[in-house]
Amino acid sequence: MIAKLAWRNTWFKPLNTILSIILLMSSVAIITVLILLQKQFEEQFSSNADDIDLVLGAQGSPLQLVLSSVYQMDAPTGNINYAEAKTWMQNPFVKSAIPLAYGDNYLGFKILGTTPEYLAKFGGKVEQGKMFSQTFEVVLGSEIAQKLQLKVGDTFYGSHGDAKEGEKHEEAAYKVVGIASKTGKVVDNLILSNIQSVWAMHETHDHEEGVHPHGEDEHVHIEGDENQVSEEGKEITAVLIKFRNKMGIVLWPRMIAQNTKMQAASPAIEINRLFTLFGIGLEALQYLAYGIMLISGISIFIALFNTLKERKYEFALLRIQGASRFQLLQTILIESLVLCTIGFLFGTILGRIALLFISKSSDEEFKIAFNPLEFVWEKEGILFLVTIFVGLLAAFIPAIKAYRLNISKTLSNA
C-alpha cells in the first residue's frame, strides 16, 4: 500500500518529476560513459604495448612515434635508414626486433610492411589461409575481413599514402593469402605484408613516373610470383624492440640520441603521460557530472518539499485512518528513491547509447572500438549508491516534516 501510494504521489506533478529524472539521468549517463571509456581506453592501450620496451624511429615527438608505431593512430615522425636500424636490431641486448614500414592503404585501412612475428606479438595467428611469404601477399586483420567482406584469394589495389581517396597503385595488386584471428588489438584493423611489398610498390610507382630515388643501379625485379627487392639504401618507419633485460630501456634512448639521427621512445613512459592528460580531462567532466547530480538532488528536494505543503491534509487524514508516523516518513523516502532508481536506470542506458556512437566515430577515425555492453560493476555500483544517497539526502527534510506532522493543528487550519 505504501509503495503504491508513493508511486502515485511521484507523478502528482509530472513536469517536476520528469525534470528531476532528466537531470539525474544526464549526470548518470555522463559518469557511465566516463567510467567505460577510461577502463576500456586504458586496457586497450596497455594491452597493445605489452612486450614493447622501446620504439626506434625518426627524430620528432616521442609520443607521436609511439602513437603511430604501436597504436597506428598518428602520422609517423619520418623514416629511418634500414641498414642503420639493422645494426641496432642485431645488438646482443635485443631479444626481439620487429621492423615496420608504412605503405599505402585500402579503403582507409593501413597496409603495414613487417615480419610474421608482428602478428604473433599481438597474440594473433592465421585463422584462414597462410602467412604472407611473397611480395604483394597480405594477411588481413579480422575486423577488415569482416567489414570489407574480403576472403582468401581476393585481390585489391592500394591507394597512395593514408588517405582513402589517394591515388591508386594499379601497377600491382595485393593478393589476400590469409585472414588473422581476432585479438581485440590494433592488428585487427591492419593489412599485413612483408616489407619488400612496400619497397617494391613505391619503387615501381617511382619508376613509372621516371623517378630513381636510390640511384641508377637500383631496380625492382618482378617475375611472376617471385619478387626480389634490394635492401640497399632502403628506409623503414620504425622498429619495435624487446630487450633481454631492462638496462636497455635506461641506456638506449641517450645512446641512440647521441650517436644517430634516430630516437628511441618508451611506450610505457609516453602512454603514462597520455593517461595523465586524459585523466585530467575525465576528472573535469566527472566534476561537471556530479555537479549536475547535485542540481538534480536539489530539484528532487524542492519538488518533495512543495508537494508536502499541498499534501499535508492528505497525510493528516492518513494518520486518522491508522497510518503511523514512520509510514509517512517511508512514503516520502520511497518517492525519492523511485526517482533516483528511474534516473539511474535510464542514465546507464543513455550512457551506453552515447558510447555506441562514440565507438562508431572512433572506429572510423582511429580504428578503436568500445564495448557499450561491458559493466564495470565496482565503479557503477558506487555510482548507484551515490545516486541513492543523493535521493535520501534530498528527501531527508521533507520526510522529517511529514514524520512530525501535527494532525490536530493541520485539520483545524483546514
mmCIF file of C-alpha atoms in Angstrom:
data_model
loop_
_atom_site.group_PDB
_atom_site.id
_atom_site.type_symbol
_atom_site.label_atom_id
_atom_site.label_comp_id
_atom_site.label_asym_id
_atom_site.label_seq_id
_atom_site.Cartn_x
_atom_site.Cartn_y
_atom_site.Cartn_z
ATOM 1 C CA MET A 1 0.000 0.000 0.000
ATOM 2 C CA ILE A 2 2.767 2.451 0.995
ATOM 3 C CA ALA A 3 4.765 1.674 -2.167
ATOM 4 C CA LYS A 4 1.666 2.096 -4.367
ATOM 5 C CA LEU A 5 0.826 5.420 -2.707
ATOM 6 C CA ALA A 6 4.432 6.609 -3.118
ATOM 7 C CA TRP A 7 4.375 5.701 -6.845
ATOM 8 C CA ARG A 8 1.121 7.654 -7.392
ATOM 9 C CA ASN A 9 2.445 10.622 -5.442
ATOM 10 C CA THR A 10 5.663 10.610 -7.505
ATOM 11 C CA TRP A 11 3.597 11.612 -10.526
ATOM 12 C CA PHE A 12 1.452 14.123 -8.587
ATOM 13 C CA LYS A 13 3.299 16.843 -10.520
ATOM 14 C CA PRO A 14 4.609 15.096 -13.649
ATOM 15 C CA LEU A 15 6.636 18.045 -15.008
ATOM 16 C CA ASN A 16 8.613 18.377 -11.779
ATOM 17 C CA THR A 17 9.169 14.628 -11.736
ATOM 18 C CA ILE A 18 10.333 14.500 -15.360
ATOM 19 C CA LEU A 19 12.734 17.439 -14.806
ATOM 20 C CA SER A 20 14.293 15.707 -11.790
ATOM 21 C CA ILE A 21 14.662 12.435 -13.716
ATOM 22 C CA ILE A 22 16.221 14.173 -16.741
ATOM 23 C CA LEU A 23 18.805 15.960 -14.588
ATOM 24 C CA LEU A 24 19.684 12.780 -12.717
ATOM 25 C CA MET A 25 19.706 10.708 -15.909
ATOM 26 C CA SER A 26 22.085 13.180 -17.605
ATOM 27 C CA SER A 27 24.600 13.083 -14.768
ATOM 28 C CA VAL A 28 24.492 9.274 -14.526
ATOM 29 C CA ALA A 29 24.884 8.955 -18.321
ATOM 30 C CA ILE A 30 27.972 11.209 -18.378
ATOM 31 C CA ILE A 31 29.613 9.368 -15.481
ATOM 32 C CA THR A 32 28.777 5.961 -17.013
ATOM 33 C CA VAL A 33 30.395 6.957 -20.328
ATOM 34 C CA LEU A 34 33.499 8.222 -18.495
ATOM 35 C CA ILE A 35 33.809 5.022 -16.432
ATOM 36 C CA LEU A 36 33.570 2.784 -19.506
ATOM 37 C CA LEU A 37 35.790 4.994 -21.647
ATOM 38 C CA GLN A 38 38.554 5.199 -19.058
ATOM 39 C CA LYS A 39 38.595 1.455 -18.355
ATOM 40 C CA GLN A 40 38.485 0.318 -21.985
ATOM 41 C CA PHE A 41 40.829 3.048 -23.237
ATOM 42 C CA GLU A 42 43.492 2.162 -20.671
ATOM 43 C CA GLU A 43 43.034 -1.577 -21.231
ATOM 44 C CA GLN A 44 43.422 -1.260 -24.996
ATOM 45 C CA PHE A 45 46.466 0.990 -24.751
ATOM 46 C CA SER A 46 48.150 -1.195 -22.128
ATOM 47 C CA SER A 47 47.489 -4.482 -23.948
ATOM 48 C CA ASN A 48 48.772 -3.148 -27.285
ATOM 49 C CA ALA A 49 52.053 -2.055 -25.691
ATOM 50 C CA ASP A 50 52.770 -5.388 -23.984
ATOM 51 C CA ASP A 51 56.310 -6.698 -24.628
ATOM 52 C CA ILE A 52 57.416 -3.492 -26.381
ATOM 53 C CA ASP A 53 60.205 -1.848 -24.392
ATOM 54 C CA LEU A 54 61.250 0.820 -26.910
ATOM 55 C CA VAL A 55 60.246 2.106 -30.321
ATOM 56 C CA LEU A 56 63.099 3.080 -32.609
ATOM 57 C CA GLY A 57 62.198 5.724 -35.187
ATOM 58 C CA ALA A 58 62.885 9.108 -36.731
ATOM 59 C CA GLN A 59 63.517 12.114 -34.527
ATOM 60 C CA GLY A 60 60.495 14.190 -33.529
ATOM 61 C CA SER A 61 57.784 13.867 -30.909
ATOM 62 C CA PRO A 62 58.278 10.643 -28.894
ATOM 63 C CA LEU A 63 54.537 10.462 -28.200
ATOM 64 C CA GLN A 64 53.814 10.770 -31.928
ATOM 65 C CA LEU A 65 56.304 7.988 -32.631
ATOM 66 C CA VAL A 66 54.622 5.685 -30.087
ATOM 67 C CA LEU A 67 51.092 6.514 -31.251
ATOM 68 C CA SER A 68 51.953 5.932 -34.917
ATOM 69 C CA SER A 69 54.065 2.786 -34.461
ATOM 70 C CA VAL A 70 52.322 0.963 -31.626
ATOM 71 C CA TYR A 71 48.719 2.141 -31.984
ATOM 72 C CA GLN A 72 48.546 3.205 -35.660
ATOM 73 C CA MET A 73 46.794 6.409 -34.537
ATOM 74 C CA ASP A 74 49.040 9.192 -35.837
ATOM 75 C CA ALA A 75 51.289 10.070 -38.757
ATOM 76 C CA PRO A 76 54.877 8.741 -38.449
ATOM 77 C CA THR A 77 57.672 11.108 -37.452
ATOM 78 C CA GLY A 78 59.524 10.118 -40.635
ATOM 79 C CA ASN A 79 61.643 7.263 -41.993
ATOM 80 C CA ILE A 80 64.952 5.785 -40.856
ATOM 81 C CA ASN A 81 67.711 4.029 -42.771
ATOM 82 C CA TYR A 82 67.115 0.273 -42.700
ATOM 83 C CA ALA A 83 70.828 -0.661 -42.652
ATOM 84 C CA GLU A 84 71.485 1.649 -39.681
ATOM 85 C CA ALA A 85 68.426 0.367 -37.825
ATOM 86 C CA LYS A 86 69.508 -3.212 -38.525
ATOM 87 C CA THR A 87 72.782 -2.753 -36.610
ATOM 88 C CA TRP A 88 70.778 -1.822 -33.511
ATOM 89 C CA MET A 89 68.241 -4.606 -34.120
ATOM 90 C CA GLN A 90 71.108 -7.165 -34.050
ATOM 91 C CA ASN A 91 72.561 -5.819 -30.792
ATOM 92 C CA PRO A 92 73.126 -8.519 -28.109
ATOM 93 C CA PHE A 93 70.894 -6.569 -25.701
ATOM 94 C CA VAL A 94 67.916 -7.092 -28.041
ATOM 95 C CA LYS A 95 65.665 -10.102 -27.536
ATOM 96 C CA SER A 96 63.363 -9.319 -30.477
ATOM 97 C CA ALA A 97 63.116 -6.509 -33.027
ATOM 98 C CA ILE A 98 60.215 -6.124 -35.429
ATOM 99 C CA PRO A 99 60.656 -3.619 -38.279
ATOM 100 C CA LEU A 100 57.670 -1.628 -39.568
ATOM 101 C CA ALA A 101 57.341 0.040 -42.964
ATOM 102 C CA TYR A 102 54.263 2.070 -43.669
ATOM 103 C CA GLY A 103 52.921 1.618 -47.150
ATOM 104 C CA ASP A 104 49.583 2.645 -48.502
ATOM 105 C CA ASN A 105 46.001 1.985 -47.524
ATOM 106 C CA TYR A 106 42.969 0.176 -48.835
ATOM 107 C CA LEU A 107 39.676 1.979 -48.209
ATOM 108 C CA GLY A 108 41.234 3.746 -45.217
ATOM 109 C CA PHE A 109 42.841 0.634 -43.660
ATOM 110 C CA LYS A 110 46.628 0.779 -43.365
ATOM 111 C CA ILE A 111 48.873 -1.602 -45.283
ATOM 112 C CA LEU A 112 51.805 -2.340 -42.988
ATOM 113 C CA GLY A 113 55.034 -3.953 -44.103
ATOM 114 C CA THR A 114 56.518 -6.087 -41.321
ATOM 115 C CA THR A 115 57.517 -9.643 -40.396
ATOM 116 C CA PRO A 116 55.318 -12.608 -39.359
ATOM 117 C CA GLU A 117 56.451 -12.029 -35.749
ATOM 118 C CA TYR A 118 54.336 -8.853 -35.652
ATOM 119 C CA LEU A 119 51.073 -10.832 -35.700
ATOM 120 C CA ALA A 120 52.372 -13.268 -33.080
ATOM 121 C CA LYS A 121 53.396 -10.391 -30.776
ATOM 122 C CA PHE A 122 49.742 -9.347 -30.520
ATOM 123 C CA GLY A 123 48.619 -12.898 -29.810
ATOM 124 C CA GLY A 124 47.243 -13.437 -33.298
ATOM 125 C CA LYS A 125 47.584 -16.288 -35.749
ATOM 126 C CA VAL A 126 46.467 -17.018 -39.302
ATOM 127 C CA GLU A 127 42.990 -18.491 -38.963
ATOM 128 C CA GLN A 128 42.301 -18.941 -42.678
ATOM 129 C CA GLY A 129 44.850 -19.417 -45.437
ATOM 130 C CA LYS A 130 48.568 -18.892 -44.742
ATOM 131 C CA MET A 131 51.087 -16.254 -43.674
ATOM 132 C CA PHE A 132 52.460 -13.929 -46.356
ATOM 133 C CA SER A 133 55.733 -15.170 -47.867
ATOM 134 C CA GLN A 134 55.948 -13.425 -51.254
ATOM 135 C CA THR A 135 55.824 -9.792 -52.260
ATOM 136 C CA PHE A 136 52.279 -8.375 -52.597
ATOM 137 C CA GLU A 137 50.795 -11.173 -50.487
ATOM 138 C CA VAL A 138 48.812 -9.883 -47.500
ATOM 139 C CA VAL A 139 47.175 -11.149 -44.327
ATOM 140 C CA LEU A 140 44.041 -9.281 -43.262
ATOM 141 C CA GLY A 141 43.101 -8.358 -39.718
ATOM 142 C CA SER A 142 39.826 -9.974 -38.618
ATOM 143 C CA GLU A 143 37.901 -6.674 -38.477
ATOM 144 C CA ILE A 144 38.918 -5.746 -42.034
ATOM 145 C CA ALA A 145 37.886 -9.124 -43.422
ATOM 146 C CA GLN A 146 34.505 -8.778 -41.726
ATOM 147 C CA LYS A 147 33.861 -5.127 -42.606
ATOM 148 C CA LEU A 148 35.005 -5.346 -46.248
ATOM 149 C CA GLN A 149 33.784 -8.907 -46.848
ATOM 150 C CA LEU A 150 37.175 -9.985 -48.204
ATOM 151 C CA LYS A 151 38.286 -13.622 -48.338
ATOM 152 C CA VAL A 152 41.379 -15.636 -49.169
ATOM 153 C CA GLY A 153 42.183 -15.371 -52.869
ATOM 154 C CA ASP A 154 40.733 -11.867 -53.364
ATOM 155 C CA THR A 155 42.898 -9.126 -54.860
ATOM 156 C CA PHE A 156 42.803 -5.343 -54.476
ATOM 157 C CA TYR A 157 44.768 -2.193 -55.326
ATOM 158 C CA GLY A 158 46.166 0.014 -52.592
ATOM 159 C CA SER A 159 45.875 3.796 -52.531
ATOM 160 C CA HIS A 160 48.866 6.084 -52.054
ATOM 161 C CA GLY A 161 49.519 7.357 -48.528
ATOM 162 C CA ASP A 162 46.973 7.126 -45.722
ATOM 163 C CA ALA A 163 44.078 8.954 -47.407
ATOM 164 C CA LYS A 164 41.190 6.762 -48.521
ATOM 165 C CA GLU A 165 40.796 8.831 -51.698
ATOM 166 C CA GLY A 166 44.520 8.725 -52.573
ATOM 167 C CA GLU A 167 45.943 7.804 -55.981
ATOM 168 C CA LYS A 168 45.586 4.066 -56.681
ATOM 169 C CA HIS A 169 48.649 1.884 -57.321
ATOM 170 C CA GLU A 170 47.196 -0.056 -60.251
ATOM 171 C CA GLU A 171 50.620 -1.283 -61.406
ATOM 172 C CA ALA A 172 50.467 -4.172 -58.893
ATOM 173 C CA ALA A 173 47.638 -5.819 -56.976
ATOM 174 C CA TYR A 174 47.778 -7.175 -53.454
ATOM 175 C CA LYS A 175 46.564 -10.737 -53.005
ATOM 176 C CA VAL A 176 44.849 -11.927 -49.814
ATOM 177 C CA VAL A 177 46.540 -15.155 -48.708
ATOM 178 C CA GLY A 178 45.420 -15.226 -45.088
ATOM 179 C CA ILE A 179 42.960 -13.871 -42.524
ATOM 180 C CA ALA A 180 44.130 -13.402 -38.937
ATOM 181 C CA SER A 181 42.268 -14.447 -35.800
ATOM 182 C CA LYS A 182 40.506 -11.828 -33.706
ATOM 183 C CA THR A 183 42.777 -10.399 -30.999
ATOM 184 C CA GLY A 184 40.903 -7.308 -29.806
ATOM 185 C CA LYS A 185 44.067 -5.316 -30.519
ATOM 186 C CA VAL A 186 45.317 -2.908 -33.156
ATOM 187 C CA VAL A 187 46.333 -5.708 -35.557
ATOM 188 C CA ASP A 188 42.640 -6.493 -36.190
ATOM 189 C CA ASN A 189 42.425 -3.321 -38.300
ATOM 190 C CA LEU A 190 45.656 -3.723 -40.282
ATOM 191 C CA ILE A 191 46.603 -5.264 -43.610
ATOM 192 C CA LEU A 192 49.955 -7.017 -43.134
ATOM 193 C CA SER A 193 52.530 -7.700 -45.834
ATOM 194 C CA ASN A 194 56.281 -8.166 -45.945
ATOM 195 C CA ILE A 195 58.472 -5.054 -46.044
ATOM 196 C CA GLN A 196 59.585 -5.852 -49.604
ATOM 197 C CA SER A 197 55.993 -5.250 -50.757
ATOM 198 C CA VAL A 198 56.131 -1.656 -49.508
ATOM 199 C CA TRP A 199 59.515 -1.044 -51.135
ATOM 200 C CA ALA A 200 58.514 -2.707 -54.400
ATOM 201 C CA MET A 201 55.202 -0.847 -54.638
ATOM 202 C CA HIS A 202 56.781 2.553 -54.169
ATOM 203 C CA GLU A 203 59.782 1.891 -56.365
ATOM 204 C CA THR A 204 57.515 0.639 -59.120
ATOM 205 C CA HIS A 205 55.423 3.778 -58.692
ATOM 206 C CA ASP A 206 58.548 5.994 -58.769
ATOM 207 C CA HIS A 207 59.997 4.274 -61.824
ATOM 208 C CA GLU A 208 56.707 4.625 -63.698
ATOM 209 C CA GLU A 209 56.955 8.370 -63.079
ATOM 210 C CA GLY A 210 60.618 8.361 -64.204
ATOM 211 C CA VAL A 211 61.999 8.842 -60.676
ATOM 212 C CA HIS A 212 65.023 6.863 -59.472
ATOM 213 C CA PRO A 213 65.279 7.644 -55.766
ATOM 214 C CA HIS A 214 68.052 5.177 -54.969
ATOM 215 C CA GLY A 215 70.333 5.626 -57.995
ATOM 216 C CA GLU A 216 70.521 4.130 -61.471
ATOM 217 C CA ASP A 217 71.712 0.728 -60.231
ATOM 218 C CA GLU A 218 68.657 0.252 -58.029
ATOM 219 C CA HIS A 219 65.978 -1.897 -59.575
ATOM 220 C CA VAL A 220 62.872 -3.868 -58.779
ATOM 221 C CA HIS A 221 62.786 -7.320 -60.296
ATOM 222 C CA ILE A 222 59.274 -8.728 -60.676
ATOM 223 C CA GLU A 223 58.770 -12.073 -62.421
ATOM 224 C CA GLY A 224 55.520 -13.903 -61.861
ATOM 225 C CA ASP A 225 55.152 -14.727 -58.183
ATOM 226 C CA GLU A 226 58.823 -14.166 -57.317
ATOM 227 C CA ASN A 227 59.756 -10.644 -56.244
ATOM 228 C CA GLN A 228 63.256 -9.547 -55.316
ATOM 229 C CA VAL A 229 63.828 -6.100 -53.871
ATOM 230 C CA SER A 230 67.292 -4.854 -52.930
ATOM 231 C CA GLU A 231 67.693 -3.675 -49.302
ATOM 232 C CA GLU A 232 70.440 -1.221 -50.244
ATOM 233 C CA GLY A 233 69.549 2.369 -49.407
ATOM 234 C CA LYS A 234 66.068 1.425 -48.250
ATOM 235 C CA GLU A 235 64.135 3.005 -45.389
ATOM 236 C CA ILE A 236 61.648 1.780 -42.831
ATOM 237 C CA THR A 237 59.378 3.675 -40.454
ATOM 238 C CA ALA A 238 60.107 2.196 -37.027
ATOM 239 C CA VAL A 239 61.275 -0.832 -35.055
ATOM 240 C CA LEU A 240 59.510 -2.389 -32.062
ATOM 241 C CA ILE A 241 62.182 -3.575 -29.618
ATOM 242 C CA LYS A 242 62.068 -6.015 -26.695
ATOM 243 C CA PHE A 243 65.223 -6.269 -24.539
ATOM 244 C CA ARG A 244 66.736 -9.255 -22.752
ATOM 245 C CA ASN A 245 66.916 -7.151 -19.575
ATOM 246 C CA LYS A 246 65.657 -3.739 -18.506
ATOM 247 C CA MET A 247 69.042 -1.988 -18.723
ATOM 248 C CA GLY A 248 68.436 -1.339 -22.413
ATOM 249 C CA ILE A 249 65.361 0.752 -21.618
ATOM 250 C CA VAL A 250 67.523 3.033 -19.469
ATOM 251 C CA LEU A 251 70.633 3.228 -21.653
ATOM 252 C CA TRP A 252 69.413 3.175 -25.239
ATOM 253 C CA PRO A 253 67.408 6.425 -25.520
ATOM 254 C CA ARG A 254 70.504 8.515 -24.689
ATOM 255 C CA MET A 255 72.899 6.328 -26.726
ATOM 256 C CA ILE A 256 70.708 6.494 -29.825
ATOM 257 C CA ALA A 257 70.120 10.247 -29.468
ATOM 258 C CA GLN A 258 73.888 10.887 -29.167
ATOM 259 C CA ASN A 259 75.113 8.519 -31.905
ATOM 260 C CA THR A 260 72.394 8.559 -34.592
ATOM 261 C CA LYS A 261 69.747 10.721 -36.184
ATOM 262 C CA MET A 262 67.100 8.441 -34.695
ATOM 263 C CA GLN A 263 65.274 8.396 -31.376
ATOM 264 C CA ALA A 264 64.141 5.648 -29.004
ATOM 265 C CA ALA A 265 60.822 6.244 -27.232
ATOM 266 C CA SER A 266 59.380 4.209 -24.354
ATOM 267 C CA PRO A 267 55.686 3.320 -24.835
ATOM 268 C CA ALA A 268 55.241 2.966 -21.070
ATOM 269 C CA ILE A 269 56.511 6.500 -20.361
ATOM 270 C CA GLU A 270 54.636 8.150 -23.224
ATOM 271 C CA ILE A 271 51.349 6.367 -22.544
ATOM 272 C CA ASN A 272 51.532 7.214 -18.837
ATOM 273 C CA ARG A 273 51.931 10.835 -19.903
ATOM 274 C CA LEU A 274 48.921 10.464 -22.211
ATOM 275 C CA PHE A 275 46.871 8.833 -19.426
ATOM 276 C CA THR A 276 47.721 11.763 -17.149
ATOM 277 C CA LEU A 277 46.424 14.263 -19.709
ATOM 278 C CA PHE A 278 43.428 12.047 -20.477
ATOM 279 C CA GLY A 279 42.730 11.658 -16.752
ATOM 280 C CA ILE A 280 42.674 15.421 -16.178
ATOM 281 C CA GLY A 281 40.003 15.800 -18.858
ATOM 282 C CA LEU A 282 37.954 12.916 -17.455
ATOM 283 C CA GLU A 283 38.210 14.299 -13.935
ATOM 284 C CA ALA A 284 36.919 17.686 -15.071
ATOM 285 C CA LEU A 285 33.961 16.017 -16.812
ATOM 286 C CA GLN A 286 33.254 13.921 -13.717
ATOM 287 C CA TYR A 287 33.105 17.070 -11.570
ATOM 288 C CA LEU A 288 30.641 18.508 -14.084
ATOM 289 C CA ALA A 289 28.517 15.339 -13.944
ATOM 290 C CA TYR A 290 28.458 15.258 -10.147
ATOM 291 C CA GLY A 291 27.527 18.950 -10.229
ATOM 292 C CA ILE A 292 24.519 18.085 -12.400
ATOM 293 C CA MET A 293 23.666 15.257 -9.959
ATOM 294 C CA LEU A 294 23.749 17.757 -7.071
ATOM 295 C CA ILE A 295 21.390 20.042 -9.012
ATOM 296 C CA SER A 296 19.066 17.072 -9.613
ATOM 297 C CA GLY A 297 19.134 16.380 -5.852
ATOM 298 C CA ILE A 298 18.118 19.983 -5.165
ATOM 299 C CA SER A 299 15.360 19.627 -7.772
ATOM 300 C CA ILE A 300 14.047 16.493 -6.022
ATOM 301 C CA PHE A 301 14.174 18.278 -2.665
ATOM 302 C CA ILE A 302 12.200 21.277 -3.974
ATOM 303 C CA ALA A 303 9.624 19.003 -5.629
ATOM 304 C CA LEU A 304 9.093 16.936 -2.468
ATOM 305 C CA PHE A 305 9.039 19.994 -0.197
ATOM 306 C CA ASN A 306 6.469 21.819 -2.334
ATOM 307 C CA THR A 307 4.198 18.802 -2.740
ATOM 308 C CA LEU A 308 4.415 18.147 1.008
ATOM 309 C CA LYS A 309 2.788 21.530 1.671
ATOM 310 C CA GLU A 310 -0.056 20.667 -0.687
ATOM 311 C CA ARG A 311 -0.468 17.130 0.677
ATOM 312 C CA LYS A 312 -0.276 17.759 4.431
ATOM 313 C CA TYR A 313 -4.089 17.435 4.765
ATOM 314 C CA GLU A 314 -3.898 14.129 2.905
ATOM 315 C CA PHE A 315 -1.192 12.940 5.326
ATOM 316 C CA ALA A 316 -3.305 14.088 8.308
ATOM 317 C CA LEU A 317 -6.228 12.024 7.035
ATOM 318 C CA LEU A 318 -3.933 9.026 6.555
ATOM 319 C CA ARG A 319 -2.852 9.367 10.193
ATOM 320 C CA ILE A 320 -6.509 9.425 11.322
ATOM 321 C CA GLN A 321 -7.164 6.267 9.290
ATOM 322 C CA GLY A 322 -4.363 4.420 11.090
ATOM 323 C CA ALA A 323 -1.143 5.258 9.253
ATOM 324 C CA SER A 324 1.858 5.628 11.557
ATOM 325 C CA ARG A 325 4.398 8.460 11.565
ATOM 326 C CA PHE A 326 7.023 6.056 10.254
ATOM 327 C CA GLN A 327 4.795 5.097 7.296
ATOM 328 C CA LEU A 328 4.505 8.772 6.293
ATOM 329 C CA LEU A 329 8.281 9.148 6.507
ATOM 330 C CA GLN A 330 8.607 5.935 4.498
ATOM 331 C CA THR A 331 6.316 7.297 1.769
ATOM 332 C CA ILE A 332 8.476 10.395 1.203
ATOM 333 C CA LEU A 333 11.706 8.369 1.150
ATOM 334 C CA ILE A 334 10.266 5.827 -1.303
ATOM 335 C CA GLU A 335 9.141 8.632 -3.628
ATOM 336 C CA SER A 336 12.690 9.977 -3.740
ATOM 337 C CA LEU A 337 14.214 6.530 -4.202
ATOM 338 C CA VAL A 338 11.809 5.813 -7.082
ATOM 339 C CA LEU A 339 13.003 8.977 -8.849
ATOM 340 C CA CYS A 340 16.652 8.062 -8.253
ATOM 341 C CA THR A 341 16.242 4.474 -9.428
ATOM 342 C CA ILE A 342 14.446 5.549 -12.622
ATOM 343 C CA GLY A 343 17.089 8.215 -13.247
ATOM 344 C CA PHE A 344 19.933 5.727 -12.684
ATOM 345 C CA LEU A 345 18.459 3.029 -14.950
ATOM 346 C CA PHE A 346 17.724 5.394 -17.824
ATOM 347 C CA GLY A 347 21.070 7.127 -17.260
ATOM 348 C CA THR A 348 23.051 3.893 -17.655
ATOM 349 C CA ILE A 349 21.079 3.067 -20.812
ATOM 350 C CA LEU A 350 21.611 6.579 -22.235
ATOM 351 C CA GLY A 351 25.320 6.413 -21.365
ATOM 352 C CA ARG A 352 25.741 3.164 -23.280
ATOM 353 C CA ILE A 353 23.857 4.529 -26.282
ATOM 354 C CA ALA A 354 26.201 7.547 -26.241
ATOM 355 C CA LEU A 355 29.229 5.218 -26.018
ATOM 356 C CA LEU A 356 27.931 3.300 -29.039
ATOM 357 C CA PHE A 357 28.006 6.498 -31.123
ATOM 358 C CA ILE A 358 31.440 7.427 -29.728
ATOM 359 C CA SER A 359 32.667 3.941 -30.632
ATOM 360 C CA LYS A 360 31.423 4.220 -34.215
ATOM 361 C CA SER A 361 33.156 7.581 -34.618
ATOM 362 C CA SER A 362 36.448 6.434 -33.039
ATOM 363 C CA ASP A 363 36.367 3.204 -35.052
ATOM 364 C CA GLU A 364 36.092 5.126 -38.315
ATOM 365 C CA GLU A 365 38.715 7.695 -37.340
ATOM 366 C CA PHE A 366 41.234 5.786 -35.189
ATOM 367 C CA LYS A 367 40.178 2.124 -35.597
ATOM 368 C CA ILE A 368 39.477 1.920 -31.856
ATOM 369 C CA ALA A 369 36.123 0.475 -30.790
ATOM 370 C CA PHE A 370 34.493 0.452 -27.336
ATOM 371 C CA ASN A 371 32.070 -2.102 -25.929
ATOM 372 C CA PRO A 372 28.897 -0.403 -24.610
ATOM 373 C CA LEU A 373 27.628 -3.679 -23.104
ATOM 374 C CA GLU A 374 30.504 -4.047 -20.662
ATOM 375 C CA PHE A 375 29.738 -3.459 -16.983
ATOM 376 C CA VAL A 376 32.277 -2.095 -14.505
ATOM 377 C CA TRP A 377 30.460 -3.475 -11.501
ATOM 378 C CA GLU A 378 32.569 -1.871 -8.786
ATOM 379 C CA LYS A 379 32.523 1.699 -10.099
ATOM 380 C CA GLU A 380 28.950 1.540 -11.397
ATOM 381 C CA GLY A 381 27.871 0.043 -8.070
ATOM 382 C CA ILE A 382 29.449 3.008 -6.282
ATOM 383 C CA LEU A 383 27.677 5.338 -8.720
ATOM 384 C CA PHE A 384 24.338 3.681 -7.852
ATOM 385 C CA LEU A 385 24.991 4.117 -4.118
ATOM 386 C CA VAL A 386 25.926 7.779 -4.662
ATOM 387 C CA THR A 387 22.686 8.274 -6.625
ATOM 388 C CA ILE A 388 20.622 6.681 -3.831
ATOM 389 C CA PHE A 389 22.457 8.792 -1.229
ATOM 390 C CA VAL A 390 21.597 11.974 -3.166
ATOM 391 C CA GLY A 391 17.941 10.880 -3.180
ATOM 392 C CA LEU A 392 17.902 10.148 0.547
ATOM 393 C CA LEU A 393 19.620 13.452 1.290
ATOM 394 C CA ALA A 394 17.080 15.340 -0.832
ATOM 395 C CA ALA A 395 14.169 13.583 0.925
ATOM 396 C CA PHE A 396 15.515 13.954 4.467
ATOM 397 C CA ILE A 397 13.941 17.309 5.425
ATOM 398 C CA PRO A 398 10.532 16.669 3.730
ATOM 399 C CA ALA A 399 10.426 13.185 5.349
ATOM 400 C CA ILE A 400 11.161 14.604 8.822
ATOM 401 C CA LYS A 401 8.447 17.264 8.355
ATOM 402 C CA ALA A 402 5.958 14.531 7.367
ATOM 403 C CA TYR A 403 7.024 12.486 10.409
ATOM 404 C CA ARG A 404 6.457 15.466 12.756
ATOM 405 C CA LEU A 405 3.112 16.459 11.219
ATOM 406 C CA ASN A 406 0.653 17.738 13.883
ATOM 407 C CA ILE A 407 -2.699 16.185 12.987
ATOM 408 C CA SER A 408 -4.988 18.374 15.138
ATOM 409 C CA LYS A 409 -3.292 21.637 14.135
ATOM 410 C CA THR A 410 -3.321 20.716 10.438
ATOM 411 C CA LEU A 411 -7.009 19.747 10.431
ATOM 412 C CA SER A 412 -8.067 22.780 12.479
ATOM 413 C CA ASN A 413 -6.305 25.072 9.988
ATOM 414 C CA ALA A 414 -8.085 23.265 7.171
#
